[in-house]
Tab-separated table of C-alpha atoms in Angstrom:
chain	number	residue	atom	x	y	z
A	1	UNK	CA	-16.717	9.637	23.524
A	2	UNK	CA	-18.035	13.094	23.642
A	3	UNK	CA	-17.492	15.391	21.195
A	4	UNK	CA	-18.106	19.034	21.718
A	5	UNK	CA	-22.305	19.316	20.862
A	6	UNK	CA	-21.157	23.631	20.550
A	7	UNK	CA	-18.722	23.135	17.248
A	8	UNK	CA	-19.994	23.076	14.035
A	9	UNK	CA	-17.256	21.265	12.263
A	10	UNK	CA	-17.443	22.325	8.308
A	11	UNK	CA	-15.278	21.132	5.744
A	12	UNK	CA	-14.230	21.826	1.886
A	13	UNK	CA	-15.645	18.527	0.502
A	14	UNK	CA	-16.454	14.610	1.732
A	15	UNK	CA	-14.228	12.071	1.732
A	16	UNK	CA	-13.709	8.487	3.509
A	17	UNK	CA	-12.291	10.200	6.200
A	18	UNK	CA	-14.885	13.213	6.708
A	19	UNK	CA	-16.911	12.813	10.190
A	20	UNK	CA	-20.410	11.970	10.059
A	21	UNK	CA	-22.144	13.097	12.833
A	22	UNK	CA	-24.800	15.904	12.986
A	23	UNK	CA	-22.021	18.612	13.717
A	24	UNK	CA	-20.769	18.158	10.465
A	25	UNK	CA	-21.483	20.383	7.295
A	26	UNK	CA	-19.745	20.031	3.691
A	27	UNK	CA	-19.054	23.566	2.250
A	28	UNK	CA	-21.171	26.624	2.006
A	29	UNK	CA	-24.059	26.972	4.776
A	30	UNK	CA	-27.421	26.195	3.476
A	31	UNK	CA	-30.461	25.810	4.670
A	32	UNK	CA	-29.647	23.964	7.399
A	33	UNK	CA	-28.006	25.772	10.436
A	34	UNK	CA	-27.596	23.435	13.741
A	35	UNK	CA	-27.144	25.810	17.011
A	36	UNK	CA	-23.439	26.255	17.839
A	37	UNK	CA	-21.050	28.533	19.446
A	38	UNK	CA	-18.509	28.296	16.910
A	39	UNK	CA	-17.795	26.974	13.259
A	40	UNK	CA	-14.515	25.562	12.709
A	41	UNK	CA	-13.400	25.534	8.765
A	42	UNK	CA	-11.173	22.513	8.501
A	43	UNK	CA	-8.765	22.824	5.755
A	44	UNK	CA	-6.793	19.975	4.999
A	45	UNK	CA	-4.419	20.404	2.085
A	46	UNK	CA	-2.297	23.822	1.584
A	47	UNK	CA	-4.088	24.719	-1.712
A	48	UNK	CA	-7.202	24.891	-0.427
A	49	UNK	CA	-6.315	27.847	2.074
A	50	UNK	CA	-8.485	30.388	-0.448
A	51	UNK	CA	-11.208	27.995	-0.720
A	52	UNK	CA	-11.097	27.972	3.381
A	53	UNK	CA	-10.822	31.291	3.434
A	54	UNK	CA	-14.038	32.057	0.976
A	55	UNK	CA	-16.147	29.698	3.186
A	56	UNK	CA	-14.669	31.225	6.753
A	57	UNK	CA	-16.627	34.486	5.285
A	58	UNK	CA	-19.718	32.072	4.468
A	59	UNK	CA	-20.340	31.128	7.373
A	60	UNK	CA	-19.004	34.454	9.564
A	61	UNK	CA	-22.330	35.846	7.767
A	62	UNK	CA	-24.589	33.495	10.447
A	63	UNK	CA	-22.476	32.573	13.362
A	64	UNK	CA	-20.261	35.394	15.771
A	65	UNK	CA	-17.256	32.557	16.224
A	66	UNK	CA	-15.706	31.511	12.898
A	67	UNK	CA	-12.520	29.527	12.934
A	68	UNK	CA	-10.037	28.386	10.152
A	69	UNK	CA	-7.553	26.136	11.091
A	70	UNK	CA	-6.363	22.379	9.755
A	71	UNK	CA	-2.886	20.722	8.206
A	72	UNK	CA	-3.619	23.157	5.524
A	73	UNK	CA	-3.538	26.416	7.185
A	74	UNK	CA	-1.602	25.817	10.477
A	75	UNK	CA	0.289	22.598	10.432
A	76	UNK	CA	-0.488	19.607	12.157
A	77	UNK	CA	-1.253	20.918	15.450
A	78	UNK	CA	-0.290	20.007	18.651
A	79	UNK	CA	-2.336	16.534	19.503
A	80	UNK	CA	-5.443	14.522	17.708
A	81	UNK	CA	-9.063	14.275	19.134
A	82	UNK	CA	-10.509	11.099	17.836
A	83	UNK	CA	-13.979	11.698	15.920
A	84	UNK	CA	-13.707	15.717	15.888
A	85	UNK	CA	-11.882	16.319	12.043
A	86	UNK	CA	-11.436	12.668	11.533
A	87	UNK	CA	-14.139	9.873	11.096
A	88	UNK	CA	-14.439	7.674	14.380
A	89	UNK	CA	-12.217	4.677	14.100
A	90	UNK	CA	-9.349	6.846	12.992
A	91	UNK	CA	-6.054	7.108	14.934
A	92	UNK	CA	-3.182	8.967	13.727
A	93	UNK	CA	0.035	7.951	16.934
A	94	UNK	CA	3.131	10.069	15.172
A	95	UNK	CA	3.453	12.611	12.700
A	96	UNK	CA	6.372	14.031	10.169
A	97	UNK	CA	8.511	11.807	8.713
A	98	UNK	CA	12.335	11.685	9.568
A	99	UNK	CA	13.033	10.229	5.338
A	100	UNK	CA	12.266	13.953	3.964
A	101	UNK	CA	11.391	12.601	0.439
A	102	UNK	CA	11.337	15.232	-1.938
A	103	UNK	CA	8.370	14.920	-3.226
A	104	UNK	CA	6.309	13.998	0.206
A	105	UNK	CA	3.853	16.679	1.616
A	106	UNK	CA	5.436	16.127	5.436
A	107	UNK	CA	9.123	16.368	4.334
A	108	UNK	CA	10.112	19.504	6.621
A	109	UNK	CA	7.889	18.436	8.873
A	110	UNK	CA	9.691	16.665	12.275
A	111	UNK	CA	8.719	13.338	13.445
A	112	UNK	CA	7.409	13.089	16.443
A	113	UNK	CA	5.361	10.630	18.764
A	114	UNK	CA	1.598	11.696	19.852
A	115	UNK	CA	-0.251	10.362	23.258
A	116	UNK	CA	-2.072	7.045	21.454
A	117	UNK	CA	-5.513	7.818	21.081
A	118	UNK	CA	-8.044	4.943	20.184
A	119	UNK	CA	-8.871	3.761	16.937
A	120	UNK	CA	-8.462	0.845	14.347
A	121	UNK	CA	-7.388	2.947	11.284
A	122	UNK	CA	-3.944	3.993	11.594
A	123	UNK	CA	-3.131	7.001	9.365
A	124	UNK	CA	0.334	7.855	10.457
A	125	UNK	CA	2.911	9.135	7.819
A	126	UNK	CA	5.406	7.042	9.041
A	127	UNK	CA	4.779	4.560	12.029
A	128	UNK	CA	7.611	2.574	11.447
A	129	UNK	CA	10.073	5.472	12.394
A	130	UNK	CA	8.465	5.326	16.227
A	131	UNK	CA	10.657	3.950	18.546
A	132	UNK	CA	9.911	-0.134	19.562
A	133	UNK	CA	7.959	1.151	22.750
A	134	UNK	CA	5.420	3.556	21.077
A	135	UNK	CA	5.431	0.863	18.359
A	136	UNK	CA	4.864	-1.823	20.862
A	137	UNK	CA	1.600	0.236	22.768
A	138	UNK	CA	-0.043	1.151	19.083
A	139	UNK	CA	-0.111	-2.581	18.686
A	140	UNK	CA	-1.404	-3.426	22.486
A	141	UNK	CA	-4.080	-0.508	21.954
A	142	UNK	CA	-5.228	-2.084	18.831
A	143	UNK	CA	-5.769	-5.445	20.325
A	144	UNK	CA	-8.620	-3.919	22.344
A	145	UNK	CA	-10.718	-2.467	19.605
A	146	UNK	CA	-13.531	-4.595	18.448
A	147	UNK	CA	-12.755	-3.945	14.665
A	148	UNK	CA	-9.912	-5.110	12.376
A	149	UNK	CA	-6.771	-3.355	12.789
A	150	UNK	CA	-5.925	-0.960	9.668
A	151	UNK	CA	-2.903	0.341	8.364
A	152	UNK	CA	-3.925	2.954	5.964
A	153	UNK	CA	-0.705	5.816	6.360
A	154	UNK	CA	1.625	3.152	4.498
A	155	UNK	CA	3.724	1.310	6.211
A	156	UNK	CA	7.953	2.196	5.206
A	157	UNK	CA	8.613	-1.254	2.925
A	158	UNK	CA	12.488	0.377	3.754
A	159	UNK	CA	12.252	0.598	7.828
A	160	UNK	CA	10.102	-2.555	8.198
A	161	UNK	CA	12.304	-5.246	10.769
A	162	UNK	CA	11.623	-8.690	11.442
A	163	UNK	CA	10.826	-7.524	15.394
A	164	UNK	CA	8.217	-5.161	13.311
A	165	UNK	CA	6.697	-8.206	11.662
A	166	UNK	CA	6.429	-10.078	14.691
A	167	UNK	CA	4.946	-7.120	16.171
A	168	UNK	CA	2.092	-7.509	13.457
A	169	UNK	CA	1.566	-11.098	13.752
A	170	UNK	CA	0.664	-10.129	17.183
A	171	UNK	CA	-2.286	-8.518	15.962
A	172	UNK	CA	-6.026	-10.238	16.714
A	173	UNK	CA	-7.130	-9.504	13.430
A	174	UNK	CA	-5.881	-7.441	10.203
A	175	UNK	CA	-8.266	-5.375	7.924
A	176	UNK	CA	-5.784	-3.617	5.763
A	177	UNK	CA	-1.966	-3.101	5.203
A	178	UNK	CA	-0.589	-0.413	2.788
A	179	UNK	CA	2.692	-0.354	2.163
A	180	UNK	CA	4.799	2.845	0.825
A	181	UNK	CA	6.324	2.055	-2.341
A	182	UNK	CA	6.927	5.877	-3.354
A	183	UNK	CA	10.443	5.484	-5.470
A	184	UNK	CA	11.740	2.401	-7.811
A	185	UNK	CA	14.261	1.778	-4.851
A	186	UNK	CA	11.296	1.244	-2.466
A	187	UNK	CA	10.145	-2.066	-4.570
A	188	UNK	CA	13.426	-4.598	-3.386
A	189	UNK	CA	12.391	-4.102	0.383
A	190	UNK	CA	8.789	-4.506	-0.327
A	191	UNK	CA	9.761	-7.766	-2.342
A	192	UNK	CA	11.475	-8.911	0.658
A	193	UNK	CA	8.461	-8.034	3.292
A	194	UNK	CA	5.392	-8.801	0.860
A	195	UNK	CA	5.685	-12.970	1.924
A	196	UNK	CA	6.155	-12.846	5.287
């Protein structure tokens, strides 16, 4: 997997899903400038944009090509690149959600199915809103990673099916499933799914 050696990839602060390869810097520059052709600010969360914003003109002050983009400033974008804003390992195969919970960050956002890139972490909003098919090829794809397959996005305690379930049980090996229990209404179904 080759990741672009000319982006410096910077971003507002660490976290389990930050990349960690050398083209990666946390925050303000500092001593340490790697050669690149452009910086890309990745903002993740809406109120952050300023923060973005203040480090964009950071950085502008020792590289020509400064770019701020991310969830935060311009949506989701169009596709995912496995390893370039996300840690290797994670996948994200949909985005949006079609349940437009009022309180959710992706609520007017529309659901829609990505090309499945590979990966063992799952971090879709809502998987469990993809049709059977795309459904179906997430679980073959996972099958041929070496690692434990991880559901990390939450998986819909209220859309989960028995053909889902099966689906799972199809799996070579589980890490990790997180279920979505967001509202007091969300606890029945996850009673019912929880056993099996």
């Amino acid at each position: 997997m080759g990741l672009p050696s000319s982006i410096l990839r910077v971003f507002l602060r660490r976290n389990s899903h930050t990349p960690d390869d050398d083209m990666v810097a946390i925050g303000p520059p500092g001593l340490w400038k790697p050669a690149a052709k452009e910086v890309h600010i990745s903002v993740a969360f809406t109120w952050d944009r300023q923060h973005g914003e203040w480090l964009q003109n950071e950085w502008a002050k020792y590289y020509p090509v400064v770019k701020l983009g991310g969830p935060g400033i311009d949506g989701e974008g169009n596709g995912f690149e496995p390893g370039m804003y996300l840690k290797q390992g994670i996948t994200i195969t949909t985005r949006g959600c079609p349940n437009h919970c009022p309180f959710c960050l992706v609520k007017d956002k529309p659901f829609r199915e990505l090309t499945i890139k590979p990966g063992w972490v799952v971090q879709d909003n809502n998987i469990l809103a993809a049709s059977q098919g795309h459904f179906s090829a997430v679980i073959e794809m996972l099958n041929t990673r070496s690692k434990a397959a991880v559901f990390r996005g939450g998986l819909d305690s209220s859309r989960i099916t028995p053909w889902h379930i099966e689906k799972l049980k199809q799996l070579k090996s589980i890490g990790e499933l997180w279920f979505a229990c967001d509202t007091d209404t969300a606890l029945k179904p996850l009673a019912v799914v929880a056993p099996k």
